[in-house]
């Protein structure tokens, strides 16, 4: 049951199970790239491996705009970090990027670079979340529109960030109640799913009036995104975030699953993300899979290494709490560092695709103002991986030297 969706996706991507090929990451995909693209990729990877640049990225960006002006600063970013990791700003630019990926047999996984940082001092307000709702709906349409041929399909995927649609403070409050024995019955996937359908009159007794109002608005926004995605045949992969938020995020995803992940309707349309570096991931994944099976629901899983290790450990240390991460994660980090692949290079994914898997690339898109802070936060979260990306840099260097020496 748990692997059902994976079989659906990869069964249409390549050879039968008896014809799988071993994966090979020998740099062959780089030969489809221009010399300028390879040079930029090598430069950007080296810059991302420099700790001061990653740590102070937002400050340096602000100083760059003051010293160089917005136009020149923006041009430098577009020629480097933005050009390396981002699909573009307009629908036409995104389509051009996707067409390049398709030459490698890769599929797009679009991401709207919008999120609310935990404990942010910025007062976002409902208007901010409503604006993000519109951006998510446009992303659904763009994901659907990237198909070369029209018609229903089950293989279009898109990333969804819950904290773009609901307050991280509310998520922390919900998490504190979900973790307690005897949590209110209103905080069950079934009751929340009913509230999403009814759209009115839902109250959680442990929340105040303002929090309840925001929860109702958040449920409406989530329901609207999934409803539109289902109509457009787009599957939503919900991102995991910090452990202080994840129980609430999982509760909201479970509520969406009750409403939208029926096997009879071609589910799962909503997938949850599980972070492998956390100690409780295996048990959480097992419980959720069993719960979905008992309810007759399809179960979609996005399994990731996880990006918040450094901050999770620091928070646990400051609070005197137990470290939530796996004790052997450091060794895993070293192995992952050898295989890091940027969002447009496609080398490792190309190897997976050649072995018969359906392979998707996570692609953020949007304006410089939207995307650069998002990329800097991702670099800060993944700094250990970026610092260990020796294999990627070696392959890039080898291909550049091959060309300089007159290789075919």
CSV table of C-alpha atoms in Angstrom, one decimal:
chain,number,residue,atom,x,y,z
A,1,UNK,CA,0.0,0.0,0.0
A,2,UNK,CA,2.7,2.5,1.0
A,3,UNK,CA,4.5,2.1,-2.3
A,4,UNK,CA,1.5,2.2,-4.5
A,5,UNK,CA,2.0,5.7,-5.8
A,6,UNK,CA,5.6,5.2,-6.5
A,7,UNK,CA,4.8,2.2,-8.7
A,8,UNK,CA,2.2,4.3,-10.6
A,9,UNK,CA,4.8,7.0,-11.3
A,10,UNK,CA,7.8,4.9,-12.2
A,11,UNK,CA,5.9,2.3,-14.2
A,12,UNK,CA,5.2,5.0,-16.8
A,13,UNK,CA,8.8,6.3,-16.8
A,14,UNK,CA,10.9,3.5,-18.1
A,15,UNK,CA,11.6,-0.2,-18.4
A,16,UNK,CA,9.9,-3.0,-16.5
A,17,UNK,CA,11.1,-4.1,-13.0
A,18,UNK,CA,13.1,-6.8,-14.6
A,19,UNK,CA,15.1,-4.4,-16.7
A,20,UNK,CA,16.3,-1.9,-14.1
A,21,UNK,CA,19.8,-0.7,-14.7
A,22,UNK,CA,22.4,0.2,-12.0
A,23,UNK,CA,22.6,3.9,-11.4
A,24,UNK,CA,25.7,5.7,-12.8
A,25,UNK,CA,26.7,9.3,-12.0
A,26,UNK,CA,29.7,9.8,-14.3
A,27,UNK,CA,29.1,13.3,-15.5
A,28,UNK,CA,27.6,12.4,-18.8
A,29,UNK,CA,24.7,14.8,-18.3
A,30,UNK,CA,27.1,17.7,-18.1
A,31,UNK,CA,28.0,17.3,-21.8
A,32,UNK,CA,24.5,18.7,-22.7
A,33,UNK,CA,25.4,21.9,-20.9
A,34,UNK,CA,27.2,24.9,-22.4
A,35,UNK,CA,30.6,25.8,-21.1
A,36,UNK,CA,29.3,29.0,-19.6
A,37,UNK,CA,26.6,27.1,-17.7
A,38,UNK,CA,29.2,24.7,-16.3
A,39,UNK,CA,31.5,27.5,-15.3
A,40,UNK,CA,28.7,29.3,-13.5
A,41,UNK,CA,27.7,26.1,-11.8
A,42,UNK,CA,31.2,25.5,-10.5
A,43,UNK,CA,31.5,29.1,-9.3
A,44,UNK,CA,28.2,29.1,-7.5
A,45,UNK,CA,28.9,25.8,-5.8
A,46,UNK,CA,32.2,27.1,-4.5
A,47,UNK,CA,30.5,30.3,-3.3
A,48,UNK,CA,27.8,28.3,-1.5
A,49,UNK,CA,30.5,26.3,0.3
A,50,UNK,CA,31.9,29.5,1.8
A,51,UNK,CA,30.4,29.8,5.3
A,52,UNK,CA,30.6,33.6,5.7
A,53,UNK,CA,28.7,34.2,2.4
A,54,UNK,CA,25.9,31.8,3.4
A,55,UNK,CA,25.7,33.1,7.0
A,56,UNK,CA,25.5,36.7,6.1
A,57,UNK,CA,23.8,36.3,2.7
A,58,UNK,CA,20.9,38.6,3.4
A,59,UNK,CA,23.1,41.4,4.8
A,60,UNK,CA,25.5,41.1,1.8
A,61,UNK,CA,22.6,41.3,-0.6
A,62,UNK,CA,21.3,44.5,1.1
A,63,UNK,CA,24.8,46.1,0.9
A,64,UNK,CA,25.2,45.1,-2.7
A,65,UNK,CA,22.0,47.0,-3.6
A,66,UNK,CA,23.2,50.1,-1.7
A,67,UNK,CA,26.7,50.1,-3.3
A,68,UNK,CA,25.9,48.9,-6.8
A,69,UNK,CA,22.3,50.0,-7.2
A,70,UNK,CA,19.4,47.7,-7.7
A,71,UNK,CA,19.9,47.2,-11.5
A,72,UNK,CA,23.6,46.2,-11.4
A,73,UNK,CA,23.2,44.1,-8.2
A,74,UNK,CA,20.2,42.4,-9.8
A,75,UNK,CA,22.2,41.7,-13.0
A,76,UNK,CA,25.0,40.0,-11.0
A,77,UNK,CA,22.5,37.9,-9.1
A,78,UNK,CA,20.7,36.8,-12.3
A,79,UNK,CA,24.1,35.9,-13.9
A,80,UNK,CA,25.0,33.8,-10.9
A,81,UNK,CA,22.9,32.4,-8.1
A,82,UNK,CA,19.5,33.2,-9.5
A,83,UNK,CA,20.4,31.9,-13.0
A,84,UNK,CA,21.8,28.7,-11.5
A,85,UNK,CA,18.9,27.7,-9.2
A,86,UNK,CA,15.7,29.5,-10.4
A,87,UNK,CA,13.5,28.6,-13.4
A,88,UNK,CA,12.7,32.2,-14.1
A,89,UNK,CA,10.2,35.0,-13.3
A,90,UNK,CA,7.7,34.7,-16.1
A,91,UNK,CA,5.7,31.7,-17.4
A,92,UNK,CA,7.7,31.8,-20.6
A,93,UNK,CA,11.1,31.6,-18.7
A,94,UNK,CA,9.8,28.7,-16.6
A,95,UNK,CA,8.7,26.8,-19.8
A,96,UNK,CA,12.1,27.4,-21.3
A,97,UNK,CA,13.8,25.9,-18.2
A,98,UNK,CA,11.4,22.9,-18.2
A,99,UNK,CA,12.1,22.2,-21.8
A,100,UNK,CA,15.9,22.0,-21.0
A,101,UNK,CA,15.1,19.6,-18.2
A,102,UNK,CA,13.0,17.5,-20.5
A,103,UNK,CA,16.0,16.9,-22.8
A,104,UNK,CA,17.4,15.0,-19.8
A,105,UNK,CA,14.2,13.1,-19.2
A,106,UNK,CA,13.4,15.1,-16.1
A,107,UNK,CA,10.1,16.4,-14.9
A,108,UNK,CA,9.3,19.8,-13.1
A,109,UNK,CA,8.3,20.1,-9.5
A,110,UNK,CA,7.5,23.8,-9.1
A,111,UNK,CA,7.8,25.6,-5.8
A,112,UNK,CA,6.5,29.0,-4.8
A,113,UNK,CA,9.3,30.6,-2.8
A,114,UNK,CA,7.0,32.0,0.0
A,115,UNK,CA,7.0,31.0,3.6
A,116,UNK,CA,6.7,32.5,7.1
A,117,UNK,CA,9.7,32.2,9.3
A,118,UNK,CA,9.0,30.8,12.8
A,119,UNK,CA,8.7,33.6,15.4
A,120,UNK,CA,9.0,36.2,12.7
A,121,UNK,CA,8.5,39.8,14.0
A,122,UNK,CA,6.8,40.8,10.7
A,123,UNK,CA,3.1,41.2,11.1
A,124,UNK,CA,1.9,39.5,7.9
A,125,UNK,CA,-1.8,39.6,8.4
A,126,UNK,CA,-4.6,37.8,6.4
A,127,UNK,CA,-3.9,39.8,3.3
A,128,UNK,CA,-0.4,38.3,3.0
A,129,UNK,CA,-1.8,34.8,3.3
A,130,UNK,CA,-4.5,35.6,0.7
A,131,UNK,CA,-1.9,36.9,-1.7
A,132,UNK,CA,0.0,33.6,-1.2
A,133,UNK,CA,-3.1,31.7,-1.9
A,134,UNK,CA,-3.4,33.4,-5.3
A,135,UNK,CA,0.3,32.6,-6.0
A,136,UNK,CA,-0.3,28.9,-5.1
A,137,UNK,CA,-3.4,28.7,-7.4
A,138,UNK,CA,-1.3,30.3,-10.2
A,139,UNK,CA,1.4,27.7,-9.6
A,140,UNK,CA,-1.1,24.9,-10.0
A,141,UNK,CA,-2.2,26.3,-13.3
A,142,UNK,CA,1.4,26.8,-14.4
A,143,UNK,CA,2.3,23.2,-13.4
A,144,UNK,CA,-0.6,21.9,-15.4
A,145,UNK,CA,0.2,24.2,-18.4
A,146,UNK,CA,3.8,22.8,-18.7
A,147,UNK,CA,2.5,19.6,-20.2
A,148,UNK,CA,3.2,19.3,-23.9
A,149,UNK,CA,-0.1,17.4,-24.5
A,150,UNK,CA,-3.4,18.2,-22.7
A,151,UNK,CA,-5.6,15.6,-21.0
A,152,UNK,CA,-5.9,14.1,-17.5
A,153,UNK,CA,-2.7,12.8,-16.0
A,154,UNK,CA,-1.5,11.7,-12.6
A,155,UNK,CA,2.1,12.6,-12.9
A,156,UNK,CA,2.1,16.3,-12.3
A,157,UNK,CA,3.6,17.3,-9.0
A,158,UNK,CA,3.9,20.6,-7.1
A,159,UNK,CA,5.4,21.6,-3.8
A,160,UNK,CA,3.2,23.3,-1.1
A,161,UNK,CA,4.4,25.3,1.9
A,162,UNK,CA,1.7,25.3,4.6
A,163,UNK,CA,3.3,28.3,6.4
A,164,UNK,CA,2.6,30.4,3.3
A,165,UNK,CA,-1.1,29.9,4.0
A,166,UNK,CA,-1.3,29.8,7.8
A,167,UNK,CA,0.6,31.4,10.6
A,168,UNK,CA,3.6,29.6,12.0
A,169,UNK,CA,2.6,30.9,15.5
A,170,UNK,CA,-0.8,29.1,15.1
A,171,UNK,CA,1.0,26.0,14.0
A,172,UNK,CA,3.2,26.1,17.1
A,173,UNK,CA,0.1,26.6,19.3
A,174,UNK,CA,-1.6,23.6,17.6
A,175,UNK,CA,1.5,21.5,18.0
A,176,UNK,CA,1.6,22.2,21.8
A,177,UNK,CA,-2.0,20.9,22.1
A,178,UNK,CA,-1.6,18.0,19.7
A,179,UNK,CA,1.4,16.7,21.7
A,180,UNK,CA,-0.6,16.7,25.0
A,181,UNK,CA,-2.6,13.6,26.2
A,182,UNK,CA,-6.3,14.2,25.8
A,183,UNK,CA,-6.1,16.9,23.0
A,184,UNK,CA,-9.5,18.4,22.1
A,185,UNK,CA,-11.6,16.2,19.8
A,186,UNK,CA,-11.8,19.1,17.4
A,187,UNK,CA,-8.1,18.6,16.6
A,188,UNK,CA,-8.6,15.4,14.7
A,189,UNK,CA,-8.2,14.9,10.9
A,190,UNK,CA,-11.9,14.0,10.6
A,191,UNK,CA,-13.2,17.1,12.4
A,192,UNK,CA,-10.9,19.4,10.5
A,193,UNK,CA,-11.9,17.8,7.2
A,194,UNK,CA,-15.5,18.5,8.1
A,195,UNK,CA,-14.6,22.1,8.9
A,196,UNK,CA,-12.9,22.4,5.5
A,197,UNK,CA,-16.1,21.3,3.8
A,198,UNK,CA,-18.5,23.3,5.8
A,199,UNK,CA,-16.4,26.5,5.9
A,200,UNK,CA,-18.1,28.0,8.9
A,201,UNK,CA,-18.8,27.7,12.6
A,202,UNK,CA,-15.8,25.7,13.5
A,203,UNK,CA,-14.3,26.4,17.0
A,204,UNK,CA,-11.4,24.8,18.8
A,205,UNK,CA,-11.9,25.3,22.6
A,206,UNK,CA,-8.2,25.6,23.4
A,207,UNK,CA,-7.8,28.6,20.9
A,208,UNK,CA,-8.9,32.1,21.4
A,209,UNK,CA,-11.3,34.0,19.1
A,210,UNK,CA,-8.5,35.4,16.9
A,211,UNK,CA,-6.8,32.1,16.6
A,212,UNK,CA,-10.0,30.3,15.7
A,213,UNK,CA,-10.8,32.9,13.0
A,214,UNK,CA,-7.3,32.5,11.5
A,215,UNK,CA,-7.7,28.7,11.7
A,216,UNK,CA,-10.9,28.8,9.7
A,217,UNK,CA,-9.3,31.1,7.1
A,218,UNK,CA,-6.3,28.8,6.9
A,219,UNK,CA,-8.5,25.7,6.4
A,220,UNK,CA,-10.4,27.5,3.7
A,221,UNK,CA,-7.2,28.4,1.9
A,222,UNK,CA,-5.8,24.9,2.1
A,223,UNK,CA,-9.0,23.4,0.9
A,224,UNK,CA,-9.1,25.8,-2.0
A,225,UNK,CA,-5.6,25.0,-3.2
A,226,UNK,CA,-6.2,21.2,-3.1
A,227,UNK,CA,-9.6,21.5,-4.7
A,228,UNK,CA,-8.1,23.5,-7.6
A,229,UNK,CA,-5.1,21.1,-7.8
A,230,UNK,CA,-7.4,18.1,-8.0
A,231,UNK,CA,-9.4,19.7,-10.8
A,232,UNK,CA,-6.2,20.3,-12.7
A,233,UNK,CA,-4.8,16.8,-12.0
A,234,UNK,CA,-1.8,18.2,-10.0
A,235,UNK,CA,-0.6,16.3,-6.9
A,236,UNK,CA,0.6,18.4,-4.0
A,237,UNK,CA,3.8,17.5,-2.0
A,238,UNK,CA,3.6,19.4,1.4
A,239,UNK,CA,6.9,20.4,2.7
A,240,UNK,CA,8.0,19.5,6.3
A,241,UNK,CA,9.5,22.3,8.4
A,242,UNK,CA,10.8,22.6,12.0
A,243,UNK,CA,9.9,20.0,14.7
A,244,UNK,CA,8.1,22.8,16.6
A,245,UNK,CA,5.6,23.0,13.6
A,246,UNK,CA,5.6,19.5,12.1
A,247,UNK,CA,2.9,17.9,14.3
A,248,UNK,CA,0.4,20.7,13.3
A,249,UNK,CA,1.5,20.5,9.7
A,250,UNK,CA,0.9,16.7,9.7
A,251,UNK,CA,-2.5,17.2,11.3
A,252,UNK,CA,-3.5,19.5,8.5
A,253,UNK,CA,-2.2,17.2,5.9
A,254,UNK,CA,-4.0,14.3,7.5
A,255,UNK,CA,-7.3,16.3,7.3
A,256,UNK,CA,-6.7,17.1,3.6
A,257,UNK,CA,-6.0,13.4,3.1
A,258,UNK,CA,-9.3,12.4,4.6
A,259,UNK,CA,-11.0,14.7,2.1
A,260,UNK,CA,-8.9,14.1,-1.0
A,261,UNK,CA,-6.9,10.9,-0.9
A,262,UNK,CA,-9.6,8.4,-1.6
A,263,UNK,CA,-8.3,5.5,-3.7
A,264,UNK,CA,-11.5,5.6,-5.7
A,265,UNK,CA,-10.7,9.1,-6.9
A,266,UNK,CA,-7.1,8.4,-8.0
A,267,UNK,CA,-5.4,9.5,-4.8
A,268,UNK,CA,-3.2,10.4,-3.2
A,269,UNK,CA,-3.5,14.1,-4.2
A,270,UNK,CA,-1.9,15.3,-1.0
A,271,UNK,CA,1.5,13.9,0.1
A,272,UNK,CA,3.2,14.5,3.4
A,273,UNK,CA,7.0,14.9,3.9
A,274,UNK,CA,9.0,12.8,6.3
A,275,UNK,CA,12.5,13.9,7.4
A,276,UNK,CA,14.8,10.9,7.7
A,277,UNK,CA,17.3,12.6,10.0
A,278,UNK,CA,14.7,12.7,12.9
A,279,UNK,CA,14.7,9.9,15.4
A,280,UNK,CA,10.9,9.5,15.4
A,281,UNK,CA,10.4,9.5,11.6
A,282,UNK,CA,10.2,5.7,11.1
A,283,UNK,CA,7.5,5.3,13.8
A,284,UNK,CA,5.6,8.3,12.5
A,285,UNK,CA,5.7,7.0,9.0
A,286,UNK,CA,4.5,3.6,10.1
A,287,UNK,CA,1.6,5.0,12.2
A,288,UNK,CA,0.5,7.3,9.4
A,289,UNK,CA,0.7,4.5,6.8
A,290,UNK,CA,-1.4,2.2,9.0
A,291,UNK,CA,-3.9,4.9,9.7
A,292,UNK,CA,-4.3,5.6,6.0
A,293,UNK,CA,-4.8,1.9,5.3
A,294,UNK,CA,-7.5,1.6,8.0
A,295,UNK,CA,-9.3,4.5,6.5
A,296,UNK,CA,-9.1,3.2,3.0
A,297,UNK,CA,-7.0,6.1,1.8
A,298,UNK,CA,-4.1,6.2,-0.6
A,299,UNK,CA,-0.9,7.3,1.0
A,300,UNK,CA,1.6,9.6,-0.6
A,301,UNK,CA,5.1,10.0,0.9
A,302,UNK,CA,7.9,12.5,0.1
A,303,UNK,CA,10.9,11.1,2.1
A,304,UNK,CA,13.8,13.5,2.5
A,305,UNK,CA,17.1,13.7,4.4
A,306,UNK,CA,15.9,16.9,6.1
A,307,UNK,CA,17.3,20.4,6.0
A,308,UNK,CA,17.0,21.8,9.5
A,309,UNK,CA,19.6,19.8,11.4
A,310,UNK,CA,21.8,22.6,12.6
A,311,UNK,CA,19.0,24.7,13.9
A,312,UNK,CA,17.2,21.8,15.5
A,313,UNK,CA,20.3,20.8,17.5
A,314,UNK,CA,20.9,24.4,18.6
A,315,UNK,CA,17.3,24.8,19.8
A,316,UNK,CA,17.4,21.5,21.7
A,317,UNK,CA,20.7,22.6,23.3
A,318,UNK,CA,19.4,26.0,24.4
A,319,UNK,CA,16.1,24.5,25.7
A,320,UNK,CA,17.9,21.6,27.5
A,321,UNK,CA,15.8,19.2,25.5
A,322,UNK,CA,16.7,15.9,23.8
A,323,UNK,CA,18.4,16.1,20.4
A,324,UNK,CA,15.7,15.0,18.0
A,325,UNK,CA,18.1,14.0,15.2
A,326,UNK,CA,19.6,10.6,14.5
A,327,UNK,CA,22.9,9.9,16.2
A,328,UNK,CA,24.6,8.7,13.0
A,329,UNK,CA,23.5,11.6,10.9
A,330,UNK,CA,27.0,13.0,10.6
A,331,UNK,CA,28.1,10.0,8.5
A,332,UNK,CA,25.0,10.3,6.4
A,333,UNK,CA,25.8,14.0,5.9
A,334,UNK,CA,29.2,13.1,4.5
A,335,UNK,CA,27.7,10.7,2.0
A,336,UNK,CA,25.0,13.1,0.9
A,337,UNK,CA,27.6,15.8,0.5
A,338,UNK,CA,29.3,13.7,-2.2
A,339,UNK,CA,26.1,13.5,-4.2
A,340,UNK,CA,24.5,17.0,-3.8
A,341,UNK,CA,23.0,18.2,-7.0
A,342,UNK,CA,21.8,21.8,-7.7
A,343,UNK,CA,18.3,22.5,-9.0
A,344,UNK,CA,19.2,22.7,-12.7
A,345,UNK,CA,22.2,20.5,-13.2
A,346,UNK,CA,20.4,17.2,-13.5
A,347,UNK,CA,23.4,14.8,-13.2
A,348,UNK,CA,22.3,12.5,-10.5
A,349,UNK,CA,18.7,12.7,-11.6
A,350,UNK,CA,19.7,11.8,-15.1
A,351,UNK,CA,21.3,8.6,-13.7
A,352,UNK,CA,18.0,7.8,-11.9
A,353,UNK,CA,16.0,8.5,-15.1
A,354,UNK,CA,18.3,6.2,-17.1
A,355,UNK,CA,17.6,3.4,-14.6
A,356,UNK,CA,13.8,3.7,-15.3
A,357,UNK,CA,12.6,6.0,-12.5
A,358,UNK,CA,10.3,9.0,-12.9
A,359,UNK,CA,12.6,11.8,-11.7
A,360,UNK,CA,11.4,15.3,-10.7
A,361,UNK,CA,13.5,18.5,-10.2
A,362,UNK,CA,12.4,21.0,-7.5
A,363,UNK,CA,12.3,24.4,-9.3
A,364,UNK,CA,11.6,27.6,-7.5
A,365,UNK,CA,10.5,30.5,-9.6
A,366,UNK,CA,9.6,34.2,-9.2
A,367,UNK,CA,11.2,37.6,-9.0
A,368,UNK,CA,14.6,38.4,-7.5
A,369,UNK,CA,13.0,40.0,-4.4
A,370,UNK,CA,10.9,36.8,-3.8
A,371,UNK,CA,13.5,34.2,-4.6
A,372,UNK,CA,16.9,35.4,-3.3
A,373,UNK,CA,15.9,35.4,0.4
A,374,UNK,CA,14.3,32.0,-0.1
A,375,UNK,CA,17.5,30.6,-1.7
A,376,UNK,CA,19.7,32.1,1.1
A,377,UNK,CA,17.5,30.4,3.7
A,378,UNK,CA,17.8,27.1,1.8
A,379,UNK,CA,21.6,27.5,1.7
A,380,UNK,CA,21.7,28.2,5.4
A,381,UNK,CA,19.7,25.1,6.1
A,382,UNK,CA,21.8,22.9,3.8
A,383,UNK,CA,25.2,24.4,4.5
A,384,UNK,CA,26.7,21.1,5.6
A,385,UNK,CA,25.7,19.5,2.3
A,386,UNK,CA,26.9,22.4,0.2
A,387,UNK,CA,30.2,22.4,2.0
A,388,UNK,CA,30.6,18.7,1.2
A,389,UNK,CA,29.7,18.8,-2.5
A,390,UNK,CA,33.1,17.6,-3.6
A,391,UNK,CA,31.7,15.0,-6.0
A,392,UNK,CA,29.7,17.6,-7.9
A,393,UNK,CA,32.6,20.0,-8.2
A,394,UNK,CA,34.9,17.3,-9.3
A,395,UNK,CA,32.5,16.3,-12.2
A,396,UNK,CA,32.1,19.9,-13.2
A,397,UNK,CA,35.9,20.4,-13.2
A,398,UNK,CA,36.5,17.2,-15.2
A,399,UNK,CA,34.1,18.2,-17.9
A,400,UNK,CA,35.5,21.8,-18.2
A,401,UNK,CA,39.1,20.4,-18.4
A,402,UNK,CA,38.0,17.9,-21.1
A,403,UNK,CA,36.7,20.8,-23.2
A,404,UNK,CA,39.7,22.9,-22.6
A,405,UNK,CA,41.9,20.1,-23.8
A,406,UNK,CA,39.9,19.7,-26.9
A,407,UNK,CA,37.8,16.7,-25.9
A,408,UNK,CA,34.8,15.9,-28.2
